[in-house]
PDB file of C-alpha atoms in Angstrom:
ATOM      1  CA  MET A   1     -40.546-110.324  18.975  1.00 44.00           C
ATOM      2  CA  GLU A   2     -41.288-108.044  16.019  1.00 61.00           C
ATOM      3  CA  SER A   3     -40.651-104.289  15.980  1.00 77.00           C
ATOM      4  CA  PRO A   4     -43.423-102.118  17.431  1.00 90.00           C
ATOM      5  CA  ALA A   5     -46.414-101.659  15.140  1.00 92.00           C
ATOM      6  CA  PHE A   6     -46.350 -97.869  15.069  1.00 96.00           C
ATOM      7  CA  ASP A   7     -49.651 -96.163  14.335  1.00 96.00           C
ATOM      8  CA  LEU A   8     -49.369 -93.054  12.153  1.00 95.00           C
ATOM      9  CA  ALA A   9     -53.103 -92.639  11.668  1.00 95.00           C
ATOM     10  CA  PHE A  10     -54.082 -89.645  13.746  1.00 97.00           C
ATOM     11  CA  GLU A  11     -56.499 -86.747  13.316  1.00 97.00           C
ATOM     12  CA  PRO A  12     -55.322 -83.837  15.475  1.00 98.00           C
ATOM     13  CA  ALA A  13     -58.652 -81.915  15.289  1.00 98.00           C
ATOM     14  CA  TYR A  14     -56.863 -78.653  16.102  1.00 98.00           C
ATOM     15  CA  GLY A  15     -58.881 -76.220  18.144  1.00 96.00           C
ATOM     16  CA  ARG A  16     -61.446 -78.595  19.581  1.00 96.00           C
ATOM     17  CA  ALA A  17     -61.737 -81.194  22.333  1.00 98.00           C
ATOM     18  CA  VAL A  18     -61.942 -84.852  21.344  1.00 98.00           C
ATOM     19  CA  PRO A  19     -63.376 -87.395  23.842  1.00 98.00           C
ATOM     20  CA  VAL A  20     -60.899 -90.277  24.182  1.00 98.00           C
ATOM     21  CA  ALA A  21     -62.327 -92.065  27.241  1.00 97.00           C
ATOM     22  CA  GLN A  22     -65.140 -91.492  29.718  1.00 96.00           C
ATOM     23  CA  GLY A  23     -64.407 -88.187  31.444  1.00 96.00           C
ATOM     24  CA  VAL A  24     -61.232 -87.596  29.361  1.00 98.00           C
ATOM     25  CA  GLU A  25     -60.853 -85.098  26.504  1.00 98.00           C
ATOM     26  CA  ARG A  26     -57.835 -84.445  24.283  1.00 98.00           C
ATOM     27  CA  ILE A  27     -56.916 -81.105  22.702  1.00 98.00           C
ATOM     28  CA  THR A  28     -53.921 -81.161  20.346  1.00 98.00           C
ATOM     29  CA  ALA A  29     -51.735 -78.067  19.950  1.00 98.00           C
ATOM     30  CA  GLU A  30     -50.848 -77.093  16.398  1.00 98.00           C
ATOM     31  CA  ASN A  31     -47.087 -77.470  16.852  1.00 98.00           C
ATOM     32  CA  PRO A  32     -46.284 -80.291  14.405  1.00 98.00           C
ATOM     33  CA  GLY A  33     -42.685 -81.354  13.800  1.00 94.00           C
ATOM     34  CA  PRO A  34     -40.302 -84.307  13.545  1.00 90.00           C
ATOM     35  CA  PHE A  35     -40.272 -84.748  17.322  1.00 92.00           C
ATOM     36  CA  THR A  36     -43.879 -83.717  18.083  1.00 97.00           C
ATOM     37  CA  PHE A  37     -45.730 -85.566  15.258  1.00 97.00           C
ATOM     38  CA  PHE A  38     -48.967 -83.579  14.735  1.00 98.00           C
ATOM     39  CA  GLY A  39     -48.510 -81.646  17.972  1.00 98.00           C
ATOM     40  CA  THR A  40     -48.673 -81.873  21.755  1.00 98.00           C
ATOM     41  CA  ASN A  41     -51.695 -83.503  23.360  1.00 98.00           C
ATOM     42  CA  SER A  42     -53.267 -81.786  26.358  1.00 98.00           C
ATOM     43  CA  TYR A  43     -55.835 -83.740  28.351  1.00 98.00           C
ATOM     44  CA  ILE A  44     -58.784 -82.594  30.469  1.00 98.00           C
ATOM     45  CA  VAL A  45     -59.826 -85.108  33.120  1.00 98.00           C
ATOM     46  CA  GLY A  46     -62.880 -84.909  35.370  1.00 97.00           C
ATOM     47  CA  GLY A  47     -66.419 -83.595  35.630  1.00 91.00           C
ATOM     48  CA  ALA A  48     -67.614 -80.333  37.158  1.00 90.00           C
ATOM     49  CA  SER A  49     -64.054 -79.588  38.227  1.00 95.00           C
ATOM     50  CA  VAL A  50     -61.093 -80.958  36.313  1.00 98.00           C
ATOM     51  CA  ALA A  51     -57.391 -81.512  36.004  1.00 98.00           C
ATOM     52  CA  VAL A  52     -55.400 -80.583  32.916  1.00 98.00           C
ATOM     53  CA  ILE A  53     -52.460 -82.802  31.932  1.00 99.00           C
ATOM     54  CA  ASP A  54     -49.638 -81.250  29.855  1.00 98.00           C
ATOM     55  CA  PRO A  55     -51.028 -77.816  28.948  1.00 98.00           C
ATOM     56  CA  GLY A  56     -48.515 -77.593  26.121  1.00 98.00           C
ATOM     57  CA  PRO A  57     -46.404 -74.866  24.493  1.00 98.00           C
ATOM     58  CA  GLU A  58     -46.887 -71.152  24.899  1.00 98.00           C
ATOM     59  CA  ASP A  59     -49.351 -70.787  22.044  1.00 98.00           C
ATOM     60  CA  GLU A  60     -52.299 -68.375  21.889  1.00 98.00           C
ATOM     61  CA  ALA A  61     -54.528 -70.564  19.744  1.00 98.00           C
ATOM     62  CA  HIS A  62     -53.977 -73.584  21.984  1.00 98.00           C
ATOM     63  CA  PHE A  63     -54.652 -71.541  25.099  1.00 98.00           C
ATOM     64  CA  GLN A  64     -57.940 -70.328  23.646  1.00 98.00           C
ATOM     65  CA  ALA A  65     -58.860 -73.878  22.617  1.00 98.00           C
ATOM     66  CA  LEU A  66     -58.180 -75.140  26.139  1.00 98.00           C
ATOM     67  CA  MET A  67     -60.235 -72.372  27.714  1.00 98.00           C
ATOM     68  CA  ALA A  68     -63.120 -73.040  25.326  1.00 98.00           C
ATOM     69  CA  ALA A  69     -62.992 -76.774  26.048  1.00 98.00           C
ATOM     70  CA  LEU A  70     -63.023 -76.111  29.781  1.00 97.00           C
ATOM     71  CA  GLY A  71     -66.295 -74.238  29.330  1.00 95.00           C
ATOM     72  CA  GLY A  72     -66.052 -72.445  32.642  1.00 95.00           C
ATOM     73  CA  ARG A  73     -65.346 -75.598  34.669  1.00 97.00           C
ATOM     74  CA  GLU A  74     -63.069 -75.195  37.664  1.00 97.00           C
ATOM     75  CA  VAL A  75     -59.491 -76.356  37.078  1.00 98.00           C
ATOM     76  CA  THR A  76     -58.027 -77.547  40.356  1.00 98.00           C
ATOM     77  CA  HIS A  77     -54.715 -79.018  39.155  1.00 98.00           C
ATOM     78  CA  ILE A  78     -52.360 -78.766  36.207  1.00 98.00           C
ATOM     79  CA  PHE A  79     -50.178 -81.877  35.814  1.00 98.00           C
ATOM     80  CA  VAL A  80     -46.938 -81.719  33.838  1.00 98.00           C
ATOM     81  CA  SER A  81     -45.300 -84.928  32.605  1.00 98.00           C
ATOM     82  CA  HIS A  82     -41.918 -83.274  31.973  1.00 98.00           C
ATOM     83  CA  THR A  83     -40.328 -79.920  31.275  1.00 98.00           C
ATOM     84  CA  HIS A  84     -39.792 -79.722  27.535  1.00 97.00           C
ATOM     85  CA  ARG A  85     -41.095 -76.549  25.927  1.00 97.00           C
ATOM     86  CA  ASP A  86     -43.802 -78.374  24.019  1.00 98.00           C
ATOM     87  CA  HIS A  87     -45.391 -79.588  27.274  1.00 98.00           C
ATOM     88  CA  SER A  88     -45.050 -77.248  30.241  1.00 98.00           C
ATOM     89  CA  PRO A  89     -44.825 -73.509  29.360  1.00 98.00           C
ATOM     90  CA  LEU A  90     -48.574 -72.889  28.925  1.00 98.00           C
ATOM     91  CA  SER A  91     -49.026 -73.967  32.558  1.00 98.00           C
ATOM     92  CA  ARG A  92     -48.135 -70.430  33.616  1.00 98.00           C
ATOM     93  CA  ARG A  93     -50.924 -68.751  31.632  1.00 98.00           C
ATOM     94  CA  LEU A  94     -53.401 -71.478  32.482  1.00 98.00           C
ATOM     95  CA  GLN A  95     -52.589 -71.149  36.182  1.00 98.00           C
ATOM     96  CA  ALA A  96     -52.980 -67.376  36.011  1.00 98.00           C
ATOM     97  CA  ALA A  97     -56.381 -67.790  34.358  1.00 98.00           C
ATOM     98  CA  THR A  98     -57.715 -70.551  36.639  1.00 98.00           C
ATOM     99  CA  GLY A  99     -55.794 -70.441  39.925  1.00 98.00           C
ATOM    100  CA  ALA A 100     -55.009 -74.159  39.623  1.00 98.00           C
ATOM    101  CA  VAL A 101     -52.142 -75.842  41.446  1.00 98.00           C
ATOM    102  CA  THR A 102     -49.286 -77.087  39.250  1.00 98.00           C
ATOM    103  CA  VAL A 103     -48.051 -80.647  39.777  1.00 98.00           C
ATOM    104  CA  GLY A 104     -44.913 -82.347  38.483  1.00 98.00           C
ATOM    105  CA  GLN A 105     -41.965 -84.451  39.542  1.00 98.00           C
ATOM    106  CA  GLY A 106     -39.764 -81.397  39.864  1.00 98.00           C
ATOM    107  CA  PRO A 107     -37.888 -78.684  37.948  1.00 98.00           C
ATOM    108  CA  HIS A 108     -35.912 -79.505  34.830  1.00 97.00           C
ATOM    109  CA  ARG A 109     -32.556 -81.190  35.420  1.00 95.00           C
ATOM    110  CA  PRO A 110     -30.166 -83.354  33.390  1.00 94.00           C
ATOM    111  CA  ALA A 111     -29.847 -87.072  34.035  1.00 96.00           C
ATOM    112  CA  ARG A 112     -26.154 -86.489  34.638  1.00 95.00           C
ATOM    113  CA  PRO A 113     -23.830 -83.456  34.876  1.00 93.00           C
ATOM    114  CA  LEU A 114     -22.330 -82.007  31.726  1.00 91.00           C
ATOM    115  CA  ARG A 115     -18.815 -83.268  31.049  1.00 90.00           C
ATOM    116  CA  ALA A 116     -15.905 -80.927  30.385  1.00 84.00           C
ATOM    117  CA  GLY A 117     -16.441 -79.217  27.049  1.00 84.00           C
ATOM    118  CA  GLU A 118     -19.879 -80.808  26.523  1.00 87.00           C
ATOM    119  CA  ILE A 119     -22.844 -78.768  25.313  1.00 85.00           C
ATOM    120  CA  ASN A 120     -26.424 -79.824  26.004  1.00 88.00           C
ATOM    121  CA  PRO A 121     -27.944 -80.093  22.489  1.00 84.00           C
ATOM    122  CA  PHE A 122     -31.484 -79.818  23.841  1.00 82.00           C
ATOM    123  CA  SER A 123     -30.934 -76.883  26.212  1.00 85.00           C
ATOM    124  CA  GLU A 124     -33.191 -74.636  24.128  1.00 89.00           C
ATOM    125  CA  SER A 125     -35.951 -77.228  24.358  1.00 94.00           C
ATOM    126  CA  SER A 126     -35.933 -77.250  28.151  1.00 96.00           C
ATOM    127  CA  ASP A 127     -38.382 -75.218  30.250  1.00 97.00           C
ATOM    128  CA  VAL A 128     -36.121 -74.330  33.156  1.00 96.00           C
ATOM    129  CA  GLU A 129     -38.644 -71.815  34.500  1.00 97.00           C
ATOM    130  CA  PHE A 130     -41.233 -74.409  35.485  1.00 98.00           C
ATOM    131  CA  VAL A 131     -41.248 -75.254  39.194  1.00 98.00           C
ATOM    132  CA  PRO A 132     -44.316 -77.224  40.331  1.00 98.00           C
ATOM    133  CA  ASP A 133     -46.322 -76.020  43.297  1.00 98.00           C
ATOM    134  CA  LEU A 134     -46.560 -79.671  44.295  1.00 98.00           C
ATOM    135  CA  ALA A 135     -43.528 -81.898  43.662  1.00 98.00           C
ATOM    136  CA  ILE A 136     -45.254 -85.256  43.449  1.00 98.00           C
ATOM    137  CA  GLY A 137     -43.441 -88.412  44.477  1.00 98.00           C
ATOM    138  CA  ASP A 138     -43.673 -91.869  42.986  1.00 98.00           C
ATOM    139  CA  GLY A 139     -46.969 -93.517  43.947  1.00 98.00           C
ATOM    140  CA  GLU A 140     -48.518 -90.349  45.356  1.00 98.00           C
ATOM    141  CA  THR A 141     -52.130 -89.691  44.398  1.00 98.00           C
ATOM    142  CA  ILE A 142     -54.027 -86.444  43.918  1.00 98.00           C
ATOM    143  CA  ALA A 143     -57.816 -86.640  43.675  1.00 97.00           C
ATOM    144  CA  GLY A 144     -60.538 -84.335  42.382  1.00 96.00           C
ATOM    145  CA  ASP A 145     -64.136 -84.457  41.199  1.00 91.00           C
ATOM    146  CA  GLY A 146     -64.536 -87.983  39.849  1.00 90.00           C
ATOM    147  CA  TRP A 147     -60.815 -88.516  39.219  1.00 96.00           C
ATOM    148  CA  ALA A 148     -57.669 -89.553  41.008  1.00 98.00           C
ATOM    149  CA  LEU A 149     -54.225 -89.430  39.379  1.00 98.00           C
ATOM    150  CA  THR A 150     -51.245 -91.344  40.717  1.00 98.00           C
ATOM    151  CA  ALA A 151     -47.669 -90.491  39.746  1.00 98.00           C
ATOM    152  CA  VAL A 152     -45.660 -93.230  38.071  1.00 98.00           C
ATOM    153  CA  LEU A 153     -42.165 -91.792  37.769  1.00 98.00           C
ATOM    154  CA  THR A 154     -40.641 -92.753  34.419  1.00 98.00           C
ATOM    155  CA  PRO A 155     -37.233 -91.093  33.975  1.00 98.00           C
ATOM    156  CA  GLY A 156     -35.430 -91.719  30.714  1.00 98.00           C
ATOM    157  CA  HIS A 157     -36.670 -89.257  28.113  1.00 97.00           C
ATOM    158  CA  THR A 158     -35.932 -86.632  30.775  1.00 97.00           C
ATOM    159  CA  ALA A 159     -34.790 -87.081  34.331  1.00 97.00           C
ATOM    160  CA  ASN A 160     -38.013 -85.578  35.677  1.00 98.00           C
ATOM    161  CA  HIS A 161     -40.473 -87.462  33.455  1.00 98.00           C
ATOM    162  CA  ALA A 162     -43.654 -88.711  35.146  1.00 98.00           C
ATOM    163  CA  ALA A 163     -46.628 -90.650  33.838  1.00 98.00           C
ATOM    164  CA  PHE A 164     -49.988 -90.384  35.562  1.00 98.00           C
ATOM    165  CA  ALA A 165     -52.315 -93.300  36.222  1.00 98.00           C
ATOM    166  CA  LEU A 166     -56.060 -92.667  36.257  1.00 98.00           C
ATOM    167  CA  GLU A 167     -57.102 -94.726  39.250  1.00 97.00           C
ATOM    168  CA  GLY A 168     -59.789 -97.357  38.795  1.00 95.00           C
ATOM    169  CA  ARG A 169     -59.645 -97.067  35.010  1.00 96.00           C
ATOM    170  CA  ASP A 170     -56.387 -98.838  33.992  1.00 96.00           C
ATOM    171  CA  ILE A 171     -55.526 -95.754  31.919  1.00 98.00           C
ATOM    172  CA  LEU A 172     -52.050 -94.227  31.970  1.00 98.00           C
ATOM    173  CA  PHE A 173     -51.132 -90.806  30.623  1.00 98.00           C
ATOM    174  CA  SER A 174     -47.687 -91.802  29.349  1.00 98.00           C
ATOM    175  CA  GLY A 175     -46.287 -88.410  28.241  1.00 98.00           C
ATOM    176  CA  ASP A 176     -43.330 -88.879  25.913  1.00 98.00           C
ATOM    177  CA  HIS A 177     -42.142 -92.089  27.542  1.00 98.00           C
ATOM    178  CA  VAL A 178     -44.318 -94.316  25.347  1.00 98.00           C
ATOM    179  CA  MET A 179     -46.088 -93.129  22.179  1.00 98.00           C
ATOM    180  CA  ALA A 180     -47.972 -95.060  19.517  1.00 98.00           C
ATOM    181  CA  TRP A 181     -46.419 -93.259  16.536  1.00 97.00           C
ATOM    182  CA  SER A 182     -42.690 -93.459  17.356  1.00 95.00           C
ATOM    183  CA  THR A 183     -40.046 -94.331  19.885  1.00 95.00           C
ATOM    184  CA  SER A 184     -39.160 -91.716  22.460  1.00 95.00           C
ATOM    185  CA  ILE A 185     -35.961 -89.701  22.106  1.00 93.00           C
ATOM    186  CA  VAL A 186     -33.414 -90.554  24.786  1.00 96.00           C
ATOM    187  CA  ALA A 187     -30.593 -88.026  24.457  1.00 94.00           C
ATOM    188  CA  PRO A 188     -27.839 -87.404  27.011  1.00 95.00           C
ATOM    189  CA  PRO A 189     -27.369 -85.473  29.199  1.00 95.00           C
ATOM    190  CA  ASP A 190     -31.101 -84.788  29.650  1.00 94.00           C
ATOM    191  CA  GLY A 191     -32.019 -88.440  29.121  1.00 96.00           C
ATOM    192  CA  ALA A 192     -30.472 -91.757  30.105  1.00 97.00           C
ATOM    193  CA  MET A 193     -31.018 -95.133  28.455  1.00 98.00           C
ATOM    194  CA  ALA A 194     -30.588 -97.156  31.634  1.00 98.00           C
ATOM    195  CA  ASP A 195     -33.316 -95.052  33.266  1.00 98.00           C
ATOM    196  CA  TYR A 196     -35.532 -95.378  30.189  1.00 98.00           C
ATOM    197  CA  MET A 197     -35.270 -99.163  30.115  1.00 98.00           C
ATOM    198  CA  ALA A 198     -35.984 -99.437  33.842  1.00 98.00           C
ATOM    199  CA  SER A 199     -39.039 -97.193  33.404  1.00 98.00           C
ATOM    200  CA  LEU A 200     -40.192 -99.349  30.492  1.00 98.00           C
ATOM    201  CA  GLU A 201     -40.017-102.405  32.739  1.00 98.00           C
ATOM    202  CA  ARG A 202     -42.218-100.592  35.271  1.00 98.00           C
ATOM    203  CA  LEU A 203     -44.924-100.055  32.662  1.00 98.00           C
ATOM    204  CA  ILE A 204     -44.697-103.646  31.418  1.00 98.00           C
ATOM    205  CA  ALA A 205     -45.396-104.794  34.971  1.00 97.00           C
ATOM    206  CA  ARG A 206     -48.407-102.471  35.358  1.00 96.00           C
ATOM    207  CA  GLU A 207     -50.705-104.089  32.761  1.00 90.00           C
ATOM    208  CA  ASP A 208     -52.640-100.936  31.859  1.00 97.00           C
ATOM    209  CA  ARG A 209     -55.333-101.358  29.199  1.00 97.00           C
ATOM    210  CA  LEU A 210     -54.863 -97.945  27.526  1.00 98.00           C
ATOM    211  CA  LEU A 211     -52.005 -95.458  27.228  1.00 98.00           C
ATOM    212  CA  LEU A 212     -52.707 -91.838  26.323  1.00 98.00           C
ATOM    213  CA  PRO A 213     -49.423 -90.251  25.171  1.00 98.00           C
ATOM    214  CA  GLY A 214     -48.136 -86.720  24.762  1.00 98.00           C
ATOM    215  CA  HIS A 215     -48.168 -86.940  20.966  1.00 98.00           C
ATOM    216  CA  GLY A 216     -50.306 -88.949  18.550  1.00 98.00           C
ATOM    217  CA  GLY A 217     -53.044 -91.419  19.218  1.00 98.00           C
ATOM    218  CA  PRO A 218     -53.533 -93.912  22.047  1.00 98.00           C
ATOM    219  CA  VAL A 219     -51.674 -97.159  22.566  1.00 98.00           C
ATOM    220  CA  MET A 220     -54.565 -99.603  22.405  1.00 97.00           C
ATOM    221  CA  GLU A 221     -52.686-102.802  23.290  1.00 97.00           C
ATOM    222  CA  PRO A 222     -50.029-101.719  25.802  1.00 97.00           C
ATOM    223  CA  ALA A 223     -48.855-105.196  26.821  1.00 96.00           C
ATOM    224  CA  SER A 224     -47.639-106.268  23.385  1.00 96.00           C
ATOM    225  CA  PHE A 225     -46.550-102.780  22.377  1.00 97.00           C
ATOM    226  CA  LEU A 226     -44.363-102.287  25.460  1.00 97.00           C
ATOM    227  CA  LEU A 227     -42.671-105.659  24.962  1.00 97.00           C
ATOM    228  CA  ALA A 228     -42.025-104.756  21.332  1.00 97.00           C
ATOM    229  CA  LEU A 229     -40.532-101.414  22.394  1.00 97.00           C
ATOM    230  CA  LYS A 230     -38.206-103.226  24.785  1.00 97.00           C
ATOM    231  CA  ALA A 231     -37.175-105.661  22.058  1.00 96.00           C
ATOM    232  CA  HIS A 232     -36.584-102.756  19.653  1.00 96.00           C
ATOM    233  CA  ARG A 233     -34.231-101.056  22.107  1.00 97.00           C
ATOM    234  CA  LEU A 234     -32.346-104.270  22.797  1.00 97.00           C
ATOM    235  CA  LYS A 235     -32.038-104.883  19.046  1.00 96.00           C
ATOM    236  CA  ARG A 236     -30.582-101.384  18.612  1.00 96.00           C
ATOM    237  CA  GLU A 237     -28.111-102.118  21.394  1.00 97.00           C
ATOM    238  CA  GLN A 238     -27.012-105.288  19.606  1.00 97.00           C
ATOM    239  CA  ALA A 239     -26.695-103.347  16.340  1.00 97.00           C
ATOM    240  CA  ILE A 240     -24.275-100.963  18.047  1.00 98.00           C
ATOM    241  CA  LEU A 241     -22.176-103.844  19.360  1.00 98.00           C
ATOM    242  CA  THR A 242     -22.201-105.396  15.881  1.00 98.00           C
ATOM    243  CA  ARG A 243     -20.946-102.171  14.304  1.00 98.00           C
ATOM    244  CA  ILE A 244     -18.141-101.838  16.847  1.00 98.00           C
ATOM    245  CA  ARG A 245     -17.202-105.464  16.163  1.00 97.00           C
ATOM    246  CA  ALA A 246     -17.183-104.685  12.432  1.00 97.00           C
ATOM    247  CA  GLY A 247     -14.750-101.805  12.913  1.00 97.00           C
ATOM    248  CA  ASP A 248     -17.034 -98.781  13.304  1.00 97.00           C
ATOM    249  CA  HIS A 249     -15.461 -97.188  16.362  1.00 96.00           C
ATOM    250  CA  ARG A 250     -17.100 -93.760  16.162  1.00 97.00           C
ATOM    251  CA  ILE A 251     -20.752 -92.877  16.590  1.00 98.00           C
ATOM    252  CA  ALA A 252     -20.968 -91.102  13.217  1.00 96.00           C
ATOM    253  CA  GLU A 253     -19.908 -94.312  11.472  1.00 97.00           C
ATOM    254  CA  MET A 254     -22.411 -96.385  13.427  1.00 97.00           C
ATOM    255  CA  VAL A 255     -25.276 -93.987  12.631  1.00 97.00           C
ATOM    256  CA  LYS A 256     -24.688 -94.187   8.877  1.00 95.00           C
ATOM    257  CA  ALA A 257     -24.874 -97.975   8.990  1.00 96.00           C
ATOM    258  CA  ILE A 258     -27.640 -98.454  11.552  1.00 96.00           C
ATOM    259  CA  TYR A 259     -29.879 -95.635  10.327  1.00 93.00           C
ATOM    260  CA  SER A 260     -29.289 -96.105   6.598  1.00 89.00           C
ATOM    261  CA  ASP A 261     -33.033 -95.788   5.895  1.00 87.00           C
ATOM    262  CA  THR A 262     -33.410 -92.631   7.989  1.00 86.00           C
ATOM    263  CA  ASP A 263     -33.517 -89.072   6.670  1.00 86.00           C
ATOM    264  CA  PRO A 264     -29.979 -87.675   7.170  1.00 87.00           C
ATOM    265  CA  LYS A 265     -31.598 -84.573   8.724  1.00 85.00           C
ATOM    266  CA  LEU A 266     -32.354 -86.794  11.731  1.00 87.00           C
ATOM    267  CA  TYR A 267     -28.812 -88.149  12.076  1.00 92.00           C
ATOM    268  CA  GLY A 268     -28.090 -85.686  14.885  1.00 91.00           C
ATOM    269  CA  ALA A 269     -30.906 -87.086  17.029  1.00 90.00           C
ATOM    270  CA  ALA A 270     -29.906 -90.620  16.022  1.00 93.00           C
ATOM    271  CA  ALA A 271     -26.332 -89.992  17.148  1.00 96.00           C
ATOM    272  CA  LEU A 272     -27.559 -88.871  20.569  1.00 95.00           C
ATOM    273  CA  SER A 273     -29.661 -92.026  20.840  1.00 95.00           C
ATOM    274  CA  VAL A 274     -26.584 -94.123  20.036  1.00 97.00           C
ATOM    275  CA  LEU A 275     -24.643 -92.191  22.664  1.00 97.00           C
ATOM    276  CA  ALA A 276     -27.347 -93.011  25.219  1.00 98.00           C
ATOM    277  CA  HIS A 277     -26.971 -96.709  24.432  1.00 98.00           C
ATOM    278  CA  ILE A 278     -23.184 -96.423  24.566  1.00 98.00           C
ATOM    279  CA  GLU A 279     -23.239 -94.774  27.982  1.00 98.00           C
ATOM    280  CA  ASP A 280     -25.358 -97.679  29.217  1.00 98.00           C
ATOM    281  CA  LEU A 281     -23.018-100.257  27.646  1.00 98.00           C
ATOM    282  CA  LEU A 282     -20.004 -98.537  29.212  1.00 98.00           C
ATOM    283  CA  GLU A 283     -21.655 -98.522  32.631  1.00 97.00           C
ATOM    284  CA  ARG A 284     -22.321-102.257  32.289  1.00 97.00           C
ATOM    285  CA  GLY A 285     -18.726-102.938  31.271  1.00 97.00           C
ATOM    286  CA  GLU A 286     -19.489-104.305  27.791  1.00 97.00           C
ATOM    287  CA  ILE A 287     -17.410-101.734  25.878  1.00 98.00           C
ATOM    288  CA  ALA A 288     -14.624 -99.230  26.569  1.00 98.00           C
ATOM    289  CA  ALA A 289     -13.886 -95.720  25.348  1.00 97.00           C
ATOM    290  CA  ASP A 290     -10.720 -93.746  24.687  1.00 95.00           C
ATOM    291  CA  GLY A 291     -11.840 -91.184  27.254  1.00 92.00           C
ATOM    292  CA  PRO A 292     -15.104 -89.770  28.560  1.00 93.00           C
ATOM    293  CA  PRO A 293     -18.013 -90.911  26.366  1.00 94.00           C
ATOM    294  CA  SER A 294     -18.971 -88.344  23.742  1.00 94.00           C
ATOM    295  CA  LEU A 295     -20.117 -88.087  20.148  1.00 94.00           C
ATOM    296  CA  ALA A 296     -16.477 -87.800  19.048  1.00 93.00           C
ATOM    297  CA  ALA A 297     -14.937 -90.537  21.214  1.00 96.00           C
ATOM    298  CA  THR A 298     -13.809 -93.914  19.892  1.00 97.00           C
ATOM    299  CA  TYR A 299     -15.162 -97.157  21.287  1.00 98.00           C
ATOM    300  CA  ARG A 300     -14.089-100.774  21.403  1.00 97.00           C
ATOM    301  CA  LEU A 301     -15.399-104.077  22.713  1.00 96.00           C
ATOM    302  CA  LEU A 302     -14.000-105.506  25.929  1.00 92.00           C
TER     303      LEU A 302
END
């Protein structure tokens, strides 16, 4: 299995709605960056009354673009895939303007408790103020005018990550769990690699025909792309085991070898991804550590 064929061709069309499927429009916020690509995608789903998925960051221009795209249509629900600050904060202004009900898996929470002395590197990225009006469970469906969205809980990127399936259409709004332009960041303690891989298996079993992600363009061939993502993660896991076998016992050493073609500015995120894999390997009993797993710990094969 080859690595995923990432698609970097994307036109964000800031400030205007782009039809991406029948009854589905995308508006991209102008918040580009190394983790957001060209920006956060918000989606409007429905007809005379609609749902908005991932309203995005607290940004005046994006709020105005959303309101213009809505064109006076009733907004009944605001769905949030997860509580990072590029996805959920604008829900508060949008709710105040429309009276819509907010929907999400739940408030922000880490995948595991912080260990002694550990600092959450993504704490500033977390929207801890968002609490959904409706905490939707796995498999629960909410319907509106010409649409019905079913929650597919996909923890991994965050503990409260949810994708939303558009019933009868084989379309899945995949949030940050699966994106066409890049792999998703899985960084402890907010994220967990074991959870991410289990969620990936769920999507492989679903056989959707189109994924609409939180950043970048659509995944047009989900079946092959998801399998390639799985293979990519397993290959990275093997690379970590190879580096430990070669004598690299610290994460910083592994990152320099495994991510030799990566901009050193991204080594911090890469180290957290390696830590996520290491926590999974420790849980499965394939490696051992000199203490609690951390960026500074030393690791060895069992």
